mmCIF file of C-alpha atoms in Angstrom:
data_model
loop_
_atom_site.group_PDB
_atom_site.id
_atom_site.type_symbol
_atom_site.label_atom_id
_atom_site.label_comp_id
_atom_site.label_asym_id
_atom_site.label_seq_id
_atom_site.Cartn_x
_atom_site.Cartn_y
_atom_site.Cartn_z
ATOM 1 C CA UNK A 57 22.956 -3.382 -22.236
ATOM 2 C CA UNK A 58 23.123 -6.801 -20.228
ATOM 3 C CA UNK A 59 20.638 -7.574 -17.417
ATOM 4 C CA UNK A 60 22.976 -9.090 -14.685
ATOM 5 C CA UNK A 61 19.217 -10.518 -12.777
ATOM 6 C CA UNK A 62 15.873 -11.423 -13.740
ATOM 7 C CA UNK A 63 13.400 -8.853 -14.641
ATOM 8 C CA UNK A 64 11.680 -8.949 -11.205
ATOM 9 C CA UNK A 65 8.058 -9.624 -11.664
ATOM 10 C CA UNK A 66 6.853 -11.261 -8.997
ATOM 11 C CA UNK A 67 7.611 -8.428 -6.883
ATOM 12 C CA UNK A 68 5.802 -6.276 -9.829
ATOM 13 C CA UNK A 69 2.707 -8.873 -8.724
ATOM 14 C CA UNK A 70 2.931 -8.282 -5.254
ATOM 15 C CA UNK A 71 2.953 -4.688 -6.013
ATOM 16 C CA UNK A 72 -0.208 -5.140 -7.875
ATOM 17 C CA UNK A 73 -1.875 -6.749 -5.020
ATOM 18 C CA UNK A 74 -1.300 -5.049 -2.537
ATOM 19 C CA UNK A 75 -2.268 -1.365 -3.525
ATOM 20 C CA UNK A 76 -5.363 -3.207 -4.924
ATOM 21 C CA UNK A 77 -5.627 -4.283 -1.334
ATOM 22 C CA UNK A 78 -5.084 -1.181 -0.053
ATOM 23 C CA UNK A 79 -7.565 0.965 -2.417
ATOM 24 C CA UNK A 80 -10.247 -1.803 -1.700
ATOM 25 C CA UNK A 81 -9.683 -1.992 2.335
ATOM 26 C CA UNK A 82 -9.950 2.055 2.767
ATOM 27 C CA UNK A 83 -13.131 1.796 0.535
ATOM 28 C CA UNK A 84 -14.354 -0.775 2.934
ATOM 29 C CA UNK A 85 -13.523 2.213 5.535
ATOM 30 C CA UNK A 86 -14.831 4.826 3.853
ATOM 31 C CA UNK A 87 -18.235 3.275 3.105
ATOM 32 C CA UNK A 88 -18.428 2.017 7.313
ATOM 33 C CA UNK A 89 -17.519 5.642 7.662
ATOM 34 C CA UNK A 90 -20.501 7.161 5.991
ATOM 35 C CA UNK A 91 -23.184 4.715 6.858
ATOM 36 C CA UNK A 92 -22.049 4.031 10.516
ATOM 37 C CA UNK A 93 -18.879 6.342 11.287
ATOM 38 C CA UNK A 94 -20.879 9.147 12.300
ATOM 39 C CA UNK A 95 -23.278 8.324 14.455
ATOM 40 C CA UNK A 96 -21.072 5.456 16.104
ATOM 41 C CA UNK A 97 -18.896 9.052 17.157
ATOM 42 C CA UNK A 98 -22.002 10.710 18.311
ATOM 43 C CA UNK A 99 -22.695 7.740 20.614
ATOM 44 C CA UNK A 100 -19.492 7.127 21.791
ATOM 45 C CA UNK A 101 -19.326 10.759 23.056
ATOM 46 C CA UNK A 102 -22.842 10.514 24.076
ATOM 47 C CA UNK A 103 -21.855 8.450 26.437
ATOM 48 C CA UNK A 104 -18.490 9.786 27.394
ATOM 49 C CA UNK A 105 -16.006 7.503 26.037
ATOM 50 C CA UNK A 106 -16.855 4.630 28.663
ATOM 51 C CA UNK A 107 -20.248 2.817 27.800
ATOM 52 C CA UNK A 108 -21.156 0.150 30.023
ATOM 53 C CA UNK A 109 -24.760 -2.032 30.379
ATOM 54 C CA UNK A 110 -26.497 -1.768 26.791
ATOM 55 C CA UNK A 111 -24.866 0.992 25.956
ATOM 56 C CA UNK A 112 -21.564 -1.112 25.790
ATOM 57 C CA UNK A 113 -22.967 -3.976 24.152
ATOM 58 C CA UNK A 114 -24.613 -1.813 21.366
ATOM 59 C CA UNK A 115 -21.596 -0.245 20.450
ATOM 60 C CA UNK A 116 -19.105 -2.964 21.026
ATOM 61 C CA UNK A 117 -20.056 -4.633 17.506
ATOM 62 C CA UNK A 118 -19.493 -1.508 15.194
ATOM 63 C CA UNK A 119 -16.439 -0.043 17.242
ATOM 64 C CA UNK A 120 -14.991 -3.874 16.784
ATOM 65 C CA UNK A 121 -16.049 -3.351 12.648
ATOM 66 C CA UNK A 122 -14.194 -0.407 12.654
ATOM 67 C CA UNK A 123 -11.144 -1.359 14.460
ATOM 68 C CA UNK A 124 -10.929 -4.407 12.073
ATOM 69 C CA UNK A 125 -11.220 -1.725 8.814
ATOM 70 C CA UNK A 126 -8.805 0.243 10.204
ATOM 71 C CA UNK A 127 -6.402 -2.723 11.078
ATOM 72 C CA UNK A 128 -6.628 -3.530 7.336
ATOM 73 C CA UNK A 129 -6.194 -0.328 5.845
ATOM 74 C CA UNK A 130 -2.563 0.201 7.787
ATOM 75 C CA UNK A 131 -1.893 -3.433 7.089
ATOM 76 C CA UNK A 132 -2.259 -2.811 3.564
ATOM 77 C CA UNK A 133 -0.417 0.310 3.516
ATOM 78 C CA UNK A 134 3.078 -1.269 4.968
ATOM 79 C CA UNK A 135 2.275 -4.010 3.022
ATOM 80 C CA UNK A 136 2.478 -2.125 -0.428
ATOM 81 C CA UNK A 137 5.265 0.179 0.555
ATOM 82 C CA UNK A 138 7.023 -3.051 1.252
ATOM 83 C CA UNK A 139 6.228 -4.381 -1.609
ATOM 84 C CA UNK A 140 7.143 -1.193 -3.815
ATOM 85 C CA UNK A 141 10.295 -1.036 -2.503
ATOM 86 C CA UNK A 142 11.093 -4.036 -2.957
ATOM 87 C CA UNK A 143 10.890 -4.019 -6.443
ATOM 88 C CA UNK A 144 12.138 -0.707 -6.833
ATOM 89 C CA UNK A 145 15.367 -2.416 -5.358
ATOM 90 C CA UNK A 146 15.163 -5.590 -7.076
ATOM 91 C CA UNK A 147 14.687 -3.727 -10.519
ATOM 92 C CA UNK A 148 17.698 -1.402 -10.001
ATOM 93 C CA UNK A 149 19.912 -4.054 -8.991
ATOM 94 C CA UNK A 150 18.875 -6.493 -12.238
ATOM 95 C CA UNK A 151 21.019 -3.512 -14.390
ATOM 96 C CA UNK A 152 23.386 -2.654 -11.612
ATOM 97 C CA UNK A 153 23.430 -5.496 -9.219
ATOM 98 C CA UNK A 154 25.852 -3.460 -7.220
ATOM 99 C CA UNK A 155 23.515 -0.668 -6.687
ATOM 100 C CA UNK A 156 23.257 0.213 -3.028
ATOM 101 C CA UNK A 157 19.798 -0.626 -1.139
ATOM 102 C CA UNK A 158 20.565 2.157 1.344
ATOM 103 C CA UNK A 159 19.473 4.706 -2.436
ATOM 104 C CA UNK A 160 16.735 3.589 -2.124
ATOM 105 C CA UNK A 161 15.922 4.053 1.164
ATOM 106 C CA UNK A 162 17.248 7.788 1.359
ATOM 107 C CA UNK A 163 15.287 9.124 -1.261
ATOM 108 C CA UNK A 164 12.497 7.924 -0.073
ATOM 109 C CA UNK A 165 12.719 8.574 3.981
ATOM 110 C CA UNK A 166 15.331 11.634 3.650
ATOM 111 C CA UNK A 167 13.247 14.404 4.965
ATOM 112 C CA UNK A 168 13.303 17.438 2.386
ATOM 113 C CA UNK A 169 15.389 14.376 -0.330
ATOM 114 C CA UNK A 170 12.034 12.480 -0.323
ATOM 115 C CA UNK A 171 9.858 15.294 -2.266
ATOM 116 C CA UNK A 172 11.823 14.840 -5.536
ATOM 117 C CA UNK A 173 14.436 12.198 -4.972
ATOM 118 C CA UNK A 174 11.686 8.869 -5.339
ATOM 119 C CA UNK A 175 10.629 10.340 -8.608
ATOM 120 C CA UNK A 176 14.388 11.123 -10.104
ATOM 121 C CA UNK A 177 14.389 7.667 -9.461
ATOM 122 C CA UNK A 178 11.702 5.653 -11.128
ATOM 123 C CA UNK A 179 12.715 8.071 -13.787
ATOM 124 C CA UNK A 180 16.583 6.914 -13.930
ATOM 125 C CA UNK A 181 15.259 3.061 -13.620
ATOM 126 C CA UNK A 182 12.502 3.812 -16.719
ATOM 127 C CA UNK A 183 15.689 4.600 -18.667
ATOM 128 C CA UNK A 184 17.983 1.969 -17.475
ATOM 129 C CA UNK A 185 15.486 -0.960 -17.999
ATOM 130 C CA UNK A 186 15.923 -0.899 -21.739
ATOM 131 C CA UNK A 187 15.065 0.724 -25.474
ATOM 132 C CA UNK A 188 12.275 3.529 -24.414
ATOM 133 C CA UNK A 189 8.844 2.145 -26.399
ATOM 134 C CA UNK A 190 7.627 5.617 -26.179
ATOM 135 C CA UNK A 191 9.769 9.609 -26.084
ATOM 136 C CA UNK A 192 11.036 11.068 -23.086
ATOM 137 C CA UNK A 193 7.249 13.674 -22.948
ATOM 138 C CA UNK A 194 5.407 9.850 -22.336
ATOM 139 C CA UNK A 195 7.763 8.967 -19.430
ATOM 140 C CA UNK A 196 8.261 12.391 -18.094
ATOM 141 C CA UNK A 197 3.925 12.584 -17.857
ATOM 142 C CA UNK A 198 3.578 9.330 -16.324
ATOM 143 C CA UNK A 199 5.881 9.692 -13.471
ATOM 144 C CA UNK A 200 5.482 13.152 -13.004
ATOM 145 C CA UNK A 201 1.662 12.496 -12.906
ATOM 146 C CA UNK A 202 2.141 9.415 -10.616
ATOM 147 C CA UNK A 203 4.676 11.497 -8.007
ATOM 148 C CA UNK A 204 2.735 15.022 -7.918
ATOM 149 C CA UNK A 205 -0.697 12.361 -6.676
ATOM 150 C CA UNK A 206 1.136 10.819 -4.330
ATOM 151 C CA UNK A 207 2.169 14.450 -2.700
ATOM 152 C CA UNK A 208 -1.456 15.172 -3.455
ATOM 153 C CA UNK A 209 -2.581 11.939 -1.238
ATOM 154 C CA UNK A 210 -0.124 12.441 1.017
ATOM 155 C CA UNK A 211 -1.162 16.344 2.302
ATOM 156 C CA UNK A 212 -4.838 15.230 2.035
ATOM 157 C CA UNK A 213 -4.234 12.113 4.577
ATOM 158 C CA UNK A 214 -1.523 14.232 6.955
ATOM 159 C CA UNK A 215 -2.501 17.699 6.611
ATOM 160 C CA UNK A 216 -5.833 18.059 5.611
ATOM 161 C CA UNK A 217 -7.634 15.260 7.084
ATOM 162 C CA UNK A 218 -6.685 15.753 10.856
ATOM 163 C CA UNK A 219 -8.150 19.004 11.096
ATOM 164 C CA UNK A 220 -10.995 18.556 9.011
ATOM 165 C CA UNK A 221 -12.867 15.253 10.474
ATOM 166 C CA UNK A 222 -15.972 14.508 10.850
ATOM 167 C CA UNK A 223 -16.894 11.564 12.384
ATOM 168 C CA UNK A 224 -14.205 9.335 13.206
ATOM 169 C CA UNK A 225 -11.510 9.366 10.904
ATOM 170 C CA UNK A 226 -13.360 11.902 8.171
ATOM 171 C CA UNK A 227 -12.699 9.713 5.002
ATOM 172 C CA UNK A 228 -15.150 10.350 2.325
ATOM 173 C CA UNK A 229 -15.164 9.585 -1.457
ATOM 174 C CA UNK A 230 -12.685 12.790 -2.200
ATOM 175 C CA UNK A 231 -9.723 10.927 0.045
ATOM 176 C CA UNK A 232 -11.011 7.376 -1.795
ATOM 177 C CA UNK A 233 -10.307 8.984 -5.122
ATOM 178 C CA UNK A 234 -7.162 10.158 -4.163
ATOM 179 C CA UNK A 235 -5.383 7.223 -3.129
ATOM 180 C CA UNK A 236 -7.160 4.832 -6.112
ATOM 181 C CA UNK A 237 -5.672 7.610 -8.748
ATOM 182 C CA UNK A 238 -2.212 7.669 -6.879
ATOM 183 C CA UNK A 239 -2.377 3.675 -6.742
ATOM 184 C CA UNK A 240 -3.552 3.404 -10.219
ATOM 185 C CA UNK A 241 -0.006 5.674 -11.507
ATOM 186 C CA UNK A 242 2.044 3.971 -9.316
ATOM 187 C CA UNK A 243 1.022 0.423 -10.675
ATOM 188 C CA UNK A 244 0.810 1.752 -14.332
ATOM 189 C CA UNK A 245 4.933 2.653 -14.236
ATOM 190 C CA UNK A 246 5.387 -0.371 -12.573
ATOM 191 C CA UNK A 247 3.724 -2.306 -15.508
ATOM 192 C CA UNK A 248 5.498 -0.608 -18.257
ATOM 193 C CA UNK A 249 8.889 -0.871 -16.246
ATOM 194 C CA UNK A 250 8.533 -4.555 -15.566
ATOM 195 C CA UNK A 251 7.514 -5.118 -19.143
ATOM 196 C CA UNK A 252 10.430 -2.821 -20.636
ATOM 197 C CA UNK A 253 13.015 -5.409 -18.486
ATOM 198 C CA UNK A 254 11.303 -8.078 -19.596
ATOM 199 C CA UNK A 255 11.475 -7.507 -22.986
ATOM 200 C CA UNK A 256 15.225 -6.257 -23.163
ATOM 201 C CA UNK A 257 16.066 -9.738 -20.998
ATOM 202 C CA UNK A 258 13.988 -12.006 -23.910
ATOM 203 C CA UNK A 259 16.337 -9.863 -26.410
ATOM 204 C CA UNK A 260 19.307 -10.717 -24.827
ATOM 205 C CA UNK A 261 18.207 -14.533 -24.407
ATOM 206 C CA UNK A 262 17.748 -14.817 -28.106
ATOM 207 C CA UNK A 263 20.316 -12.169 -29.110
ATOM 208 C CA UNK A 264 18.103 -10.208 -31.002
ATOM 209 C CA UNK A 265 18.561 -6.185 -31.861
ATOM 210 C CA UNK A 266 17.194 -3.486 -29.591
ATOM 211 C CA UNK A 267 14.217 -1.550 -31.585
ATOM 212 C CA UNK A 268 14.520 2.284 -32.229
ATOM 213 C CA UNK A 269 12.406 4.378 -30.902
ATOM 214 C CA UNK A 270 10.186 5.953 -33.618
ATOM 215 C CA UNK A 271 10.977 9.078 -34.825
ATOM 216 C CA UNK A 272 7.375 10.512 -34.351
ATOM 217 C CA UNK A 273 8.200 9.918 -30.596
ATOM 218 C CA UNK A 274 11.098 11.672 -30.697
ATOM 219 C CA UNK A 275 11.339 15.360 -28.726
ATOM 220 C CA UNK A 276 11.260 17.955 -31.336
ATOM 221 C CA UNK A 277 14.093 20.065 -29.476
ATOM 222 C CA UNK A 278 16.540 17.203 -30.347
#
């Protein structure tokens, strides 16, 4: 196999970044959330919804805080799905360079497509970036663990969450943990994809042999 592009990893980087961002801005949230979320809610609806006199200028500073958090968190959040698919892109085309953008984009914003179709494909990239390091049962666990908690994340934050809120958004440690496990998958197949390209494309530089996969690794049912 011949890499037509560079192994893309600065867009690996920016990956890492930016769910790092993200994990650390909605901690930021959820700790405003339980010492001040609460009873900045109780106040606000204390009051009605339109505070004015000292009432406005004691809650002005918190309800700024909390826009700011909250401004971060979604910031973060485009910022690393930008970022992921980017490289998800860039590291398809690099053994394909005529591979289609628009994949991409279906399988992940196809209603009904996008609850199997982004894993299938991490999957079919793991494979295509070069010799596998480890069997198909290491791969297979890895994305499959990484995909099922992002579902997981994603039913807390749009199914769960919005009925069960307390305070003002309702983010607690359990929604935290979540997203840093889902972020922590996501970054780990990014890592060992990135490195897998980058290997095959120093093998290719200095026209040295693939390695075999070793037989321990190998699935028992072939």
């Amino acid at each position: 196999m011949r890499l037509a592009q560079a192994p893309p990893t600065k867009s690996a980087n920016a990956v890492y970044v930016t769910l790092a961002a993200q994990v650390v801005s909605l901690g930021a949230l959820v700790v405003f959330e339980q010492v001040r979320g609460r009873h900045l809610a109780a106040e606000v609806a204390a009051v009605g919804g339109r505070p004015s006199g000292a009432d406005a200028d004691a809650l002005a500073g918190a309800a700024t805080a909390f826009a700011v958090l909250l401004l971060l968190v979604v910031t973060a959040t485009v910022a690393a799905a930008i970022a992921y698919l980017t490289w998800l892109v860039r590291t398809r085309q690099s053994v394909a360079p005529s591979y289609a953008r628009s994949t991409v984009v279906a399988a992940w914003f196809v209603p009904g497509v996008n609850l199997i179709a982004p894993a299938v494909l991490v999957y079919e990239t793991w494979q295509a970036a070069g010799p596998p390091e480890e069997g198909r049962r290491g791969r297979v666990a890895l994305v499959a663990g990484w995909w099922l908690s992002c579902l997981a994340t994603l039913a807390v934050f749009t199914l769960v969450l919005p009925f069960d809120a307390d305070g003002l958004t309702g983010l607690g440690v359990p929604e935290l943990a979540c997203l840093a496990l889902t972020a922590a998958l996501c970054a780990a197949t990014v890592r060992r994809i990135t490195a897998l390209q980058r290997a095959s494309s120093a093998r290719i530089r200095t026209g040295s042999p693939a390695p075999v996969a070793p037989a321990t690794h190998l699935d028992p049912a072939t």
